[in-house]
GROMACS .gro file of C-alpha atoms in nm:
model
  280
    1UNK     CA    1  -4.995   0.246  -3.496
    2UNK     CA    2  -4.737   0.095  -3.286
    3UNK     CA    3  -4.819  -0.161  -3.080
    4UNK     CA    4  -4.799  -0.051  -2.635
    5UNK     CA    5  -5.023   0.072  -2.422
    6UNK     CA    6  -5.050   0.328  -2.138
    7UNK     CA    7  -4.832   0.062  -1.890
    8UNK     CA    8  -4.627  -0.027  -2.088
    9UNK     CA    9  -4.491   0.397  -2.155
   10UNK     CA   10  -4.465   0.389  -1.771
   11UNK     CA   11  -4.255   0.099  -1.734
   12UNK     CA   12  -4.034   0.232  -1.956
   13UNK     CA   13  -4.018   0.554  -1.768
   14UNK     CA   14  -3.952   0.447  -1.482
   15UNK     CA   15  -3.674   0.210  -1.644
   16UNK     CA   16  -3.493   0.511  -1.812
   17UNK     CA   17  -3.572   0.781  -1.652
   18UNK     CA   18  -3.644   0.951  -2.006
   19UNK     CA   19  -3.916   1.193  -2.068
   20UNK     CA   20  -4.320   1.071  -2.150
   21UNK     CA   21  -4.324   1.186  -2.498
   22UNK     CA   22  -3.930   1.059  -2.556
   23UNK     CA   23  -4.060   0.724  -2.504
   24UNK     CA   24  -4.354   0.732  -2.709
   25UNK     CA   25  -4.125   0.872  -2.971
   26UNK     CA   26  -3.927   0.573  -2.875
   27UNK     CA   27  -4.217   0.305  -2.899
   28UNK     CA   28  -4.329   0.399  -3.197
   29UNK     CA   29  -4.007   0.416  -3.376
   30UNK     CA   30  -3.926   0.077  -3.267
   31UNK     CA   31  -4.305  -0.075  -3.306
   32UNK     CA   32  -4.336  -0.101  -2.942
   33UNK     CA   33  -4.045  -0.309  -2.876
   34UNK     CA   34  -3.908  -0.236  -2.528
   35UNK     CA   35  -3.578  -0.344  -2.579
   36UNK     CA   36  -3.510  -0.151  -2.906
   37UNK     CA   37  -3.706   0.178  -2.767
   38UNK     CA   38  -3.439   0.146  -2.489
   39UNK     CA   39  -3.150   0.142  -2.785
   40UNK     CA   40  -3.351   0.465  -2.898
   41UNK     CA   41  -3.355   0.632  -2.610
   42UNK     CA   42  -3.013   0.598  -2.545
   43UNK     CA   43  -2.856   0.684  -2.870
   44UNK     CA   44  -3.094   1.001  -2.821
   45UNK     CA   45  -2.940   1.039  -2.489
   46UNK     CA   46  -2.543   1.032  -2.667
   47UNK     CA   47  -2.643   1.271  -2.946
   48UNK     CA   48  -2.767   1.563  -2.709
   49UNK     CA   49  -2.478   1.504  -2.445
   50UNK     CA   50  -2.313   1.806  -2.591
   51UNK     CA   51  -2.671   2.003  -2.550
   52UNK     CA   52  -2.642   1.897  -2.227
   53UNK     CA   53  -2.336   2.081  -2.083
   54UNK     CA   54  -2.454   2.426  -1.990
   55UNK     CA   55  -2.738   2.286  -1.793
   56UNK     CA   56  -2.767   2.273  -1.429
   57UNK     CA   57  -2.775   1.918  -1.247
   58UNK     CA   58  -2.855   2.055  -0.876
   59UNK     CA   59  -3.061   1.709  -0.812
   60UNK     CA   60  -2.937   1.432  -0.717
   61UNK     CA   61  -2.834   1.179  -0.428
   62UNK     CA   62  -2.600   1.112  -0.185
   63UNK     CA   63  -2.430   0.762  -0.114
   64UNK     CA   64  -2.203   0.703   0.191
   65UNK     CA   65  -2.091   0.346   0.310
   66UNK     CA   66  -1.885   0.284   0.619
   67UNK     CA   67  -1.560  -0.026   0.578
   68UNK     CA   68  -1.320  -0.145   0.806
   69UNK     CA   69  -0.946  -0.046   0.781
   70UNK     CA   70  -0.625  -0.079   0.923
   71UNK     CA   71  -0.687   0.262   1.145
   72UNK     CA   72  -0.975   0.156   1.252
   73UNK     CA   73  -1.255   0.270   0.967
   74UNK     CA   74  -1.296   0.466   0.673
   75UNK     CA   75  -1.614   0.611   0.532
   76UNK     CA   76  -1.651   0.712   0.179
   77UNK     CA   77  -1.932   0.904   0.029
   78UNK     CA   78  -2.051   1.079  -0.325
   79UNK     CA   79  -2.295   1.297  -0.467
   80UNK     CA   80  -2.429   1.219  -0.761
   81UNK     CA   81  -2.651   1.482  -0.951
   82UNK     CA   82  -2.950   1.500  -1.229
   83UNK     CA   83  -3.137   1.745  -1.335
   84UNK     CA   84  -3.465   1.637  -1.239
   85UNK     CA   85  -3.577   1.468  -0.925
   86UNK     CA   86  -3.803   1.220  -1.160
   87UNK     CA   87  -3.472   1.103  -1.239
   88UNK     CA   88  -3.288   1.130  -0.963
   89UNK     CA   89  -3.506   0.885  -0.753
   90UNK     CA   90  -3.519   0.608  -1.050
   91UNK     CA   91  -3.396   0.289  -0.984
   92UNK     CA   92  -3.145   0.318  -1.292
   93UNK     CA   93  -2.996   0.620  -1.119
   94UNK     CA   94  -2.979   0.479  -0.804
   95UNK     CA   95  -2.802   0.183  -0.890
   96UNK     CA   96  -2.559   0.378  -1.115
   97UNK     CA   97  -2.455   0.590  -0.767
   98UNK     CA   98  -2.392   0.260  -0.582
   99UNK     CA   99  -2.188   0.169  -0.860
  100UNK     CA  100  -2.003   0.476  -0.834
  101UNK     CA  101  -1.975   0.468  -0.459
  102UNK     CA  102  -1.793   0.108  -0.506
  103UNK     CA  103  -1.553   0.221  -0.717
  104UNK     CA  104  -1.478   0.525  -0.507
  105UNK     CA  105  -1.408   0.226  -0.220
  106UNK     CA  106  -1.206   0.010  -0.455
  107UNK     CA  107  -0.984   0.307  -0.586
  108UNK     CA  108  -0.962   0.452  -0.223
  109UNK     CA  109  -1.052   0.812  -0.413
  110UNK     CA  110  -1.033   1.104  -0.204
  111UNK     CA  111  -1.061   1.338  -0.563
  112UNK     CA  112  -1.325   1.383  -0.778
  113UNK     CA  113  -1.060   1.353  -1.104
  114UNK     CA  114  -0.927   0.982  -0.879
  115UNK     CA  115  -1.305   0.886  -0.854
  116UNK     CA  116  -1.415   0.971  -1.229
  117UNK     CA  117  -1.077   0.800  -1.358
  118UNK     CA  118  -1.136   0.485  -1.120
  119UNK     CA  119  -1.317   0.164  -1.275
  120UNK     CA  120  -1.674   0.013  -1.169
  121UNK     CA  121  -1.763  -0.278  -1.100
  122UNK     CA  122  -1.829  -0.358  -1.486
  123UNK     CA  123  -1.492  -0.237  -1.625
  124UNK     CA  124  -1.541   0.114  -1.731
  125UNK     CA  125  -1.433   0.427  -1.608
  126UNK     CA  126  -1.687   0.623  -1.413
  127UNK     CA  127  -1.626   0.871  -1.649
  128UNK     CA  128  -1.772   0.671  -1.894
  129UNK     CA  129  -2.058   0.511  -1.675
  130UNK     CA  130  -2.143   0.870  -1.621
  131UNK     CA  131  -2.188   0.948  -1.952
  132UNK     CA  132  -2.390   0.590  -2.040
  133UNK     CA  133  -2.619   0.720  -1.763
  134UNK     CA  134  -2.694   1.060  -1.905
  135UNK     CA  135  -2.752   0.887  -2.264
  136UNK     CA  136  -2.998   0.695  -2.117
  137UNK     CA  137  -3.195   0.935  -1.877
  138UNK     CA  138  -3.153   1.181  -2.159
  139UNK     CA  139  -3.067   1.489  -1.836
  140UNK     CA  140  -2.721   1.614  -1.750
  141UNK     CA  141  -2.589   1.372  -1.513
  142UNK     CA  142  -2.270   1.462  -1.282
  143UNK     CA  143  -2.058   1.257  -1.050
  144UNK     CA  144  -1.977   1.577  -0.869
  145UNK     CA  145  -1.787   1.532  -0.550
  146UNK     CA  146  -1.646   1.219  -0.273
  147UNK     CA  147  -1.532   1.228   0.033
  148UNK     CA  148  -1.296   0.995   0.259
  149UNK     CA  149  -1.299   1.024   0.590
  150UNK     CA  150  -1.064   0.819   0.813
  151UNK     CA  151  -1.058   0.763   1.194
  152UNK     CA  152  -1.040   0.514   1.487
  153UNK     CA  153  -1.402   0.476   1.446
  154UNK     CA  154  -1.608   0.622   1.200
  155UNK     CA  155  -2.021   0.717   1.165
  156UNK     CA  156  -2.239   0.760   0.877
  157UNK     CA  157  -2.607   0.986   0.880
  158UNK     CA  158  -2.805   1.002   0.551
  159UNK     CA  159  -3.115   1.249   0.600
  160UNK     CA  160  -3.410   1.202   0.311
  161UNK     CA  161  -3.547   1.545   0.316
  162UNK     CA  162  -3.822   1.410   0.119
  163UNK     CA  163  -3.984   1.094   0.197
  164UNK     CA  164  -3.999   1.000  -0.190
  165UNK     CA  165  -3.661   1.108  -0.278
  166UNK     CA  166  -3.332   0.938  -0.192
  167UNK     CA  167  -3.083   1.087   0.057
  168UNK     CA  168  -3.009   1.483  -0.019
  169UNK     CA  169  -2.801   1.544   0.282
  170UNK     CA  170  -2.500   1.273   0.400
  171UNK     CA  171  -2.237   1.354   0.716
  172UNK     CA  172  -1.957   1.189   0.754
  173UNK     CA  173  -1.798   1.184   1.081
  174UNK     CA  174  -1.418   1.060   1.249
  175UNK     CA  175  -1.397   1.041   1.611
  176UNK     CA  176  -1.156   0.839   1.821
  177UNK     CA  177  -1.273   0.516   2.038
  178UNK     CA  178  -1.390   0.695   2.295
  179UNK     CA  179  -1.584   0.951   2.120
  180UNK     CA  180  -1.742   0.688   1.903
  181UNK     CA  181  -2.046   0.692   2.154
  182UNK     CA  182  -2.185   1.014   2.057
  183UNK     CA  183  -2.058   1.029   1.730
  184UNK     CA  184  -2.426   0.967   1.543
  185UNK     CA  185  -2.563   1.269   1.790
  186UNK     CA  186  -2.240   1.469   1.609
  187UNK     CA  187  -2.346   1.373   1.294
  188UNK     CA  188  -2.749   1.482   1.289
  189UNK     CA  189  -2.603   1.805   1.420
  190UNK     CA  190  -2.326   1.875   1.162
  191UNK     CA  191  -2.654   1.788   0.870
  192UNK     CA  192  -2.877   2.034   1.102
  193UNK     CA  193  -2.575   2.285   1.172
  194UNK     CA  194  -2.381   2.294   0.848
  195UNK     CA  195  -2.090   2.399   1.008
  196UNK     CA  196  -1.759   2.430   0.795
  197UNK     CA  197  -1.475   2.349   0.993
  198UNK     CA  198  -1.392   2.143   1.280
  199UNK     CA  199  -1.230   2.387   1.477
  200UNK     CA  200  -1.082   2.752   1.495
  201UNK     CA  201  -0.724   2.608   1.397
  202UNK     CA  202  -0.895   2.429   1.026
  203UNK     CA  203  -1.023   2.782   0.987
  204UNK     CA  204  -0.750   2.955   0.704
  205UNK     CA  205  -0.588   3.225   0.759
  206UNK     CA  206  -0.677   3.423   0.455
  207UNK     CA  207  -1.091   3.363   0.586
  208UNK     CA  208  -0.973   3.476   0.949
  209UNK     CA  209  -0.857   3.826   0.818
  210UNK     CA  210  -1.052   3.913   0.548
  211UNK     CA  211  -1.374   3.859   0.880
  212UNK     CA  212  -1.154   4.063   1.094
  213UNK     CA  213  -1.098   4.355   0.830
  214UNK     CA  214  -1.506   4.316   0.780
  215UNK     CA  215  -1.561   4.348   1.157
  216UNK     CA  216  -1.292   4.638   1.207
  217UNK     CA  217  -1.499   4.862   0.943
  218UNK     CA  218  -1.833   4.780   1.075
  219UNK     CA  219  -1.741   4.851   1.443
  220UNK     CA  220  -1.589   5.232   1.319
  221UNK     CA  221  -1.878   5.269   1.108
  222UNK     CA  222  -2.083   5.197   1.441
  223UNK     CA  223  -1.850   5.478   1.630
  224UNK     CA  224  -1.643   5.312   1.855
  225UNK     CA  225  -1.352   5.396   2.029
  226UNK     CA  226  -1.050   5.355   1.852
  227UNK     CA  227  -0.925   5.215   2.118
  228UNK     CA  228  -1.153   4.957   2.225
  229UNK     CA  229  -1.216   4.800   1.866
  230UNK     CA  230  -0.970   4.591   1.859
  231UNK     CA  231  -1.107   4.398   2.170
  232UNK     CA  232  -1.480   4.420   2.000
  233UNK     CA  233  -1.336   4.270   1.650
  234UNK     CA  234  -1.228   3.981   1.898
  235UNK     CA  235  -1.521   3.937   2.113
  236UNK     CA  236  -1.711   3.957   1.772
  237UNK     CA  237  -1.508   3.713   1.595
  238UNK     CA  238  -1.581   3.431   1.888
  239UNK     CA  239  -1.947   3.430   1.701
  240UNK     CA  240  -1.756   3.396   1.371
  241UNK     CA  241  -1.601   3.084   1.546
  242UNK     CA  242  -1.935   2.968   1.661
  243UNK     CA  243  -2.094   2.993   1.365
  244UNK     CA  244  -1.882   2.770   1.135
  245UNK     CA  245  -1.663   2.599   1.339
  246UNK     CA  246  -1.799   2.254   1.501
  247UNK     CA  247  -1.683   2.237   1.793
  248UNK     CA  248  -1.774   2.573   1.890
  249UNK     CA  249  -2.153   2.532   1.775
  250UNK     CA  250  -2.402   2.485   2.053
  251UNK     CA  251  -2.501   2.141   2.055
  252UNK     CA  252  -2.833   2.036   1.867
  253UNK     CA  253  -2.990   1.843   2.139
  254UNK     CA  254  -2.856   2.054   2.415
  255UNK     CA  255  -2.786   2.411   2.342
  256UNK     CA  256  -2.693   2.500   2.645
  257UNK     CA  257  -2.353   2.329   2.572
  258UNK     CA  258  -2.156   2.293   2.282
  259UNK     CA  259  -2.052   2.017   2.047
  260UNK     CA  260  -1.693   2.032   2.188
  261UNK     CA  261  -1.805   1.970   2.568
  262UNK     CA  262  -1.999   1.720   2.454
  263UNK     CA  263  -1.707   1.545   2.301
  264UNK     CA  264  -1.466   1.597   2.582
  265UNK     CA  265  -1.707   1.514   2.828
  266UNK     CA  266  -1.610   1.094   2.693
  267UNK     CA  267  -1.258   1.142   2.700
  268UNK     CA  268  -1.246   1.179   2.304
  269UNK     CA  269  -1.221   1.391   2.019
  270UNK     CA  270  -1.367   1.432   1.645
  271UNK     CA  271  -1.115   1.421   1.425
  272UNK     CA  272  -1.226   1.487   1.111
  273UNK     CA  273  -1.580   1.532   0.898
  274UNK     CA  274  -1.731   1.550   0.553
  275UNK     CA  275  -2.077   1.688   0.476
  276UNK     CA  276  -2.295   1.746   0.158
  277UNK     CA  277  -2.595   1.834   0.062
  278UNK     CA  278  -2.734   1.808  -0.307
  279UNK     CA  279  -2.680   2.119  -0.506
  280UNK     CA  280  -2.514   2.316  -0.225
   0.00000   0.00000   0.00000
């Protein structure tokens, strides 16, 4: 019988991030030595990466760091995913996204196909870092999207839906200077809010008609005047605007205003966000 105990099959859990009875396997192949179980585990993890490609990663984490720049700042942020939350809140996992999120900084990658092509911090591709990762956790792991947002200033909100998980939800948000004052009050509303655009002009064209068509044929089928549905299908696309547009949401911590009086009333303006949330 090999030689480990009980502690010693949790350490090397919580190392890799690979099943209980994987690492027994693991242990005993290798006589309970750590270092050669780990070898095990990982050239497990490579044989079954093909197995892996038809499952569904929708854990995860999201990483978001705030830099300096010559407009002013620039925030990047990633999702990372796993198929388990066991492994998505192991230390392994969680330094692997930090690695990615520096080498979405150092390529200034605004693309998920710029950010898996870019190198990390030890000379690989992320491409390949991601698949290192998934060989050693033996799950599915995806670096699935980034974001890079750019203003005059620039705030950051991470919100750990779970106090024993890492971040699920990350916001992003670009104001001017003098919007930067209430820009962390924007940014616990867009991760409350989940609104899509910034405003009714971001909103395409194609989305704008294919709501109005949608509205026209539900106010007929409700009997109206021919006449007057045209100025319904406008009233009733202003709550269309308010759902998904940002500015037009009532505010989170005053909703008897909305986000966009809120930013006006400092002189400013948001210019631009970026929000995820793990598996969404």
């Amino acid at each position: 019988m090999a030689n480990y105990t009980t502690k010693d099959i949790k350490e090397l859990r919580e190392l890799t991030g690979a099943g209980m009875m994987d690492v027994k396997k693991a242990l005993d192949e290798a006589n309970g030595d750590r270092d050669e179980a780990i070898k095990i585990i990982r050239l497990a993890g490579q044989k079954s990466l093909a197995k892996r490609e038809d499952r569904s990663a929708a854990a995860g984490l999201v990483a978001a760091k705030v830099e300096d720049c010559e407009a002013g700042q620039v925030g990047i942020m990633v999702e990372v995913n796993s198929e388990t939350d066991f492994v998505a809140k192991n230390e392994k996992f969680v330094a692997f996204a930090d690695e990615v999120l520096q080498a979405a900084i150092d390529a200034k990658a605004s693309t998920i196909e710029e950010l898996l092509a870019a190198s990390t911090p030890e000379g690989r591709t992320v491409k390949e870092a991601q698949d290192a990762m998934a060989a050693l956790v033996g799950e599915k792991v995806v670096v699935n999207r980034v974001a890079r947002v750019e203003g005059e200033a620039v705030s950051s909100y991470l919100h750990y839906s779970n106090k024993d998980l890492p971040a699920q939800v990350g916001v992003l948000v670009a104001t001017d200077k003098a919007a930067a004052e209430v820009a962390h009050d924007v940014a616990l509303h867009i991760a409350a809010y989940q609104p899509a655009y910034l405003d009714r002009d971001e909103v395409p064209a194609e989305v704008v008609e294919k709501e109005r068509a949608t509205l026209e044929d539900l106010t007929r089928s409700e009997g109206k005047p021919e006449k007057i549905i045209g100025k319904i299908v406008e009233g009733r696309l202003g709550a269309f605007y308010k759902e998904i547009c940002l500015v037009d949401q009532d505010f989170a911590r005053d909703p008897s205003t909305t986000v966009g009086k809120v930013v006006s009333a400092t002189g400013g303006k948001v210019t631009g966000f970026a929000r995820f949330h793990v598996g969404a």
